[in-house]
Amino acid sequence: EKLQAGEQVMLLMNRRGFSSFVACRSCGYRVECVNCSVTLTYHRRDHRLLCHYCGYSEKVPQVCVKCESEHIQFLGSGSERIEEELREAFPDARVARMDRDTVHGKGDYEAILSGFREGSYNVLVGTQMIAKGHDIPNVTLVGIVNADIGLGMPDFRAAERSFQLLTQAAGRAGRGGLPGSVILQTINPEHYAVRFSAA
């Protein structure tokens, strides 16, 4: 509806990459960083697994290194996957993505943002980069995909940080003459950070 009306949409997915992690369906082994012991994120554009902490990367395995099964599965989603799914669902939409994979300096940041502001794109997908301080009057819908991501962080400030991010992202909708709407996708609708963000 928003695209047909000539309005713009922002979708926040606060996780980069295509899949959050890669696992073996046979034995459950997850591919982890050799330096940090965190799961590696699959980046489809580069067809590589990347550690978002130290930058270590490796090729996608053809078989499980633990049990040699060929049943390798890509689980979870990130901004790269959301961008691809949007392009498939809305082939006429002009979609841009803004995250650390597409922004390598201030020039990239400004080019994507000014392109969106000027209407070259009508959908902007991104991580927290898109949530703060942007005043684009034609944005009438903000979607927050998997708002629960930040709630699971091992940090006593996780709920407060999630609340801040959710409300900042929501504040991008309806900044012009048209009213704005926000859709929050969550599996924890009763969590106080989510409830207060919605309120």
Short mmCIF file of C-alpha atoms in Angstrom, two decimals:
data_model
loop_
_atom_site.label_atom_id
_atom_site.label_comp_id
_atom_site.label_asym_id
_atom_site.label_seq_id
_atom_site.Cartn_x
_atom_site.Cartn_y
_atom_site.Cartn_z
CA GLU A 1 0.00 0.00 0.00
CA LYS A 2 2.76 2.44 0.91
CA LEU A 3 4.69 1.80 -2.29
CA GLN A 4 1.57 2.16 -4.43
CA ALA A 5 0.86 5.48 -2.71
CA GLY A 6 4.35 6.75 -3.61
CA GLU A 7 5.48 6.72 0.02
CA GLN A 8 8.68 5.29 1.46
CA VAL A 9 9.42 2.46 3.88
CA MET A 10 12.30 1.70 6.24
CA LEU A 11 12.95 -1.81 7.54
CA LEU A 12 15.28 -2.32 10.48
CA MET A 13 16.99 -5.69 10.86
CA ASN A 14 19.72 -5.20 13.40
CA ARG A 15 21.88 -8.02 12.14
CA ARG A 16 24.17 -8.02 9.11
CA GLY A 17 24.70 -10.80 6.64
CA PHE A 18 22.43 -13.33 5.01
CA SER A 19 22.24 -16.03 7.70
CA SER A 20 23.16 -15.67 11.35
CA PHE A 21 25.00 -18.96 11.46
CA VAL A 22 25.68 -22.20 9.61
CA ALA A 23 25.04 -25.56 11.23
CA CYS A 24 25.08 -29.23 10.39
CA ARG A 25 21.61 -30.81 10.41
CA SER A 26 23.10 -34.22 11.16
CA CYS A 27 25.21 -33.55 14.24
CA GLY A 28 24.33 -29.94 15.20
CA TYR A 29 27.87 -28.60 14.80
CA ARG A 30 27.97 -24.81 14.29
CA VAL A 31 30.82 -23.20 12.37
CA GLU A 32 32.66 -20.89 14.79
CA CYS A 33 35.46 -18.34 14.62
CA VAL A 34 38.88 -19.83 15.36
CA ASN A 35 39.77 -16.67 17.32
CA CYS A 36 36.56 -15.68 19.13
CA SER A 37 34.54 -18.92 19.47
CA VAL A 38 31.38 -17.18 18.20
CA THR A 39 29.34 -18.48 15.27
CA LEU A 40 30.33 -17.15 11.87
CA THR A 41 27.76 -15.23 9.83
CA TYR A 42 27.10 -16.20 6.23
CA HIS A 43 27.47 -13.35 3.72
CA ARG A 44 25.93 -14.46 0.46
CA ARG A 45 27.36 -11.69 -1.72
CA ASP A 46 30.92 -12.81 -0.91
CA HIS A 47 29.95 -16.47 -0.36
CA ARG A 48 32.01 -16.41 2.84
CA LEU A 49 31.56 -16.94 6.56
CA LEU A 50 32.61 -13.89 8.57
CA CYS A 51 33.26 -13.15 12.24
CA HIS A 52 31.66 -9.81 13.13
CA TYR A 53 34.07 -9.37 16.04
CA CYS A 54 37.57 -9.89 14.67
CA GLY A 55 37.00 -10.04 10.89
CA TYR A 56 38.16 -13.64 10.43
CA SER A 57 36.59 -15.24 7.37
CA GLU A 58 36.54 -18.63 5.69
CA LYS A 59 34.86 -20.40 2.80
CA VAL A 60 31.49 -22.05 3.28
CA PRO A 61 32.15 -25.74 3.98
CA GLN A 62 30.79 -28.29 1.53
CA VAL A 63 30.57 -30.91 4.27
CA CYS A 64 30.52 -30.77 8.07
CA VAL A 65 34.06 -30.71 9.46
CA LYS A 66 32.92 -32.80 12.44
CA CYS A 67 30.81 -35.62 10.93
CA GLU A 68 31.37 -35.09 7.16
CA SER A 69 27.63 -34.83 6.49
CA GLU A 70 26.54 -32.86 3.42
CA HIS A 71 23.52 -31.49 5.30
CA ILE A 72 24.77 -27.95 5.89
CA GLN A 73 22.00 -25.53 6.83
CA PHE A 74 21.89 -21.71 6.88
CA LEU A 75 19.88 -20.50 9.88
CA GLY A 76 18.65 -17.11 11.03
CA SER A 77 18.51 -14.03 8.87
CA GLY A 78 20.21 -10.70 8.46
CA SER A 79 19.80 -7.49 6.49
CA GLU A 80 21.22 -9.06 3.32
CA ARG A 81 18.52 -11.75 3.36
CA ILE A 82 15.76 -9.19 4.07
CA GLU A 83 16.94 -7.15 1.07
CA GLU A 84 16.80 -10.22 -1.19
CA GLU A 85 13.34 -11.27 0.04
CA LEU A 86 12.02 -7.73 -0.52
CA ARG A 87 13.33 -7.73 -4.08
CA GLU A 88 11.54 -11.03 -4.73
CA ALA A 89 8.26 -9.99 -3.06
CA PHE A 90 8.20 -6.47 -4.55
CA PRO A 91 10.05 -6.61 -7.90
CA ASP A 92 9.12 -3.02 -8.76
CA ALA A 93 10.42 -1.61 -5.48
CA ARG A 94 13.69 0.30 -5.51
CA VAL A 95 15.49 -1.24 -2.53
CA ALA A 96 18.70 -0.03 -0.90
CA ARG A 97 20.57 -1.57 2.00
CA MET A 98 22.59 0.31 4.57
CA ASP A 99 24.83 -1.66 6.93
CA ARG A 100 28.55 -2.14 7.51
CA ASP A 101 28.71 -4.38 4.44
CA THR A 102 27.45 -1.67 2.06
CA VAL A 103 28.88 1.40 3.83
CA HIS A 104 32.65 1.52 3.74
CA GLY A 105 33.06 5.22 4.42
CA LYS A 106 31.23 8.52 4.75
CA GLY A 107 30.79 8.76 0.96
CA ASP A 108 28.84 5.49 0.80
CA TYR A 109 26.72 6.48 3.79
CA GLU A 110 25.80 9.84 2.26
CA ALA A 111 25.18 8.38 -1.21
CA ILE A 112 22.69 5.79 0.04
CA LEU A 113 20.96 8.21 2.39
CA SER A 114 20.70 11.05 -0.14
CA GLY A 115 19.46 8.60 -2.78
CA PHE A 116 16.72 7.51 -0.39
CA ARG A 117 15.90 11.10 0.59
CA GLU A 118 15.64 12.12 -3.09
CA GLY A 119 13.41 9.15 -3.96
CA SER A 120 15.88 7.04 -5.95
CA TYR A 121 14.93 4.27 -3.51
CA ASN A 122 11.55 3.74 -1.93
CA VAL A 123 12.61 1.03 0.55
CA LEU A 124 15.64 1.25 2.83
CA VAL A 125 16.73 -1.86 4.72
CA GLY A 126 19.43 -1.67 7.31
CA THR A 127 20.88 -2.17 10.73
CA GLN A 128 20.96 0.42 13.49
CA MET A 129 22.56 2.87 11.01
CA ILE A 130 19.08 3.67 9.68
CA ALA A 131 17.47 4.13 13.10
CA LYS A 132 18.93 7.37 14.36
CA GLY A 133 18.57 10.98 13.35
CA HIS A 134 17.23 10.70 9.81
CA ASP A 135 14.44 13.11 8.92
CA ILE A 136 12.88 11.92 5.67
CA PRO A 137 9.32 13.31 5.36
CA ASN A 138 8.07 10.71 2.85
CA VAL A 139 8.74 7.73 5.19
CA THR A 140 5.32 6.61 6.40
CA LEU A 141 6.10 3.04 7.47
CA VAL A 142 8.86 1.61 9.61
CA GLY A 143 9.08 -2.15 10.02
CA ILE A 144 11.24 -3.65 12.72
CA VAL A 145 12.12 -7.24 11.83
CA ASN A 146 12.81 -9.51 14.80
CA ALA A 147 12.75 -6.82 17.46
CA ASP A 148 13.92 -9.45 19.97
CA ILE A 149 17.51 -9.64 18.72
CA GLY A 150 18.91 -7.22 21.27
CA LEU A 151 16.93 -8.65 24.19
CA GLY A 152 19.01 -11.81 24.21
CA MET A 153 22.37 -10.08 24.58
CA PRO A 154 24.33 -11.03 27.73
CA ASP A 155 24.27 -7.48 29.11
CA PHE A 156 22.21 -6.05 31.98
CA ARG A 157 21.48 -3.03 29.74
CA ALA A 158 20.06 -5.19 26.91
CA ALA A 159 16.42 -4.21 27.54
CA GLU A 160 17.24 -0.50 27.77
CA ARG A 161 19.35 -0.58 24.61
CA SER A 162 16.62 -2.48 22.77
CA PHE A 163 14.02 0.06 23.90
CA GLN A 164 16.22 2.93 22.69
CA LEU A 165 16.81 1.32 19.29
CA LEU A 166 13.15 0.41 18.79
CA THR A 167 11.86 3.87 19.69
CA GLN A 168 14.54 5.62 17.63
CA ALA A 169 13.67 3.48 14.59
CA ALA A 170 9.94 4.06 15.13
CA GLY A 171 10.58 7.79 15.19
CA ARG A 172 11.62 7.76 11.52
CA ALA A 173 7.98 7.27 10.40
CA GLY A 174 5.55 10.14 9.97
CA ARG A 175 8.01 13.03 10.18
CA GLY A 176 6.33 14.91 7.31
CA GLY A 177 2.74 15.85 6.62
CA LEU A 178 1.59 12.23 6.31
CA PRO A 179 0.96 10.06 9.38
CA GLY A 180 3.37 7.25 10.10
CA SER A 181 2.92 3.62 11.10
CA VAL A 182 5.29 1.21 12.79
CA ILE A 183 5.12 -2.58 12.66
CA LEU A 184 7.14 -4.39 15.30
CA GLN A 185 7.77 -8.11 14.75
CA THR A 186 8.40 -9.90 18.04
CA ILE A 187 8.07 -13.25 19.74
CA ASN A 188 8.10 -11.48 23.14
CA PRO A 189 5.16 -9.04 22.93
CA GLU A 190 4.85 -8.97 26.74
CA HIS A 191 8.48 -8.03 27.39
CA TYR A 192 8.51 -4.60 29.06
CA ALA A 193 10.99 -3.13 26.55
CA VAL A 194 8.73 -4.15 23.66
CA ARG A 195 5.53 -3.00 25.42
CA PHE A 196 6.98 0.41 26.29
CA SER A 197 8.38 0.81 22.75
CA ALA A 198 4.96 0.08 21.30
CA ALA A 199 3.33 2.53 23.72
#
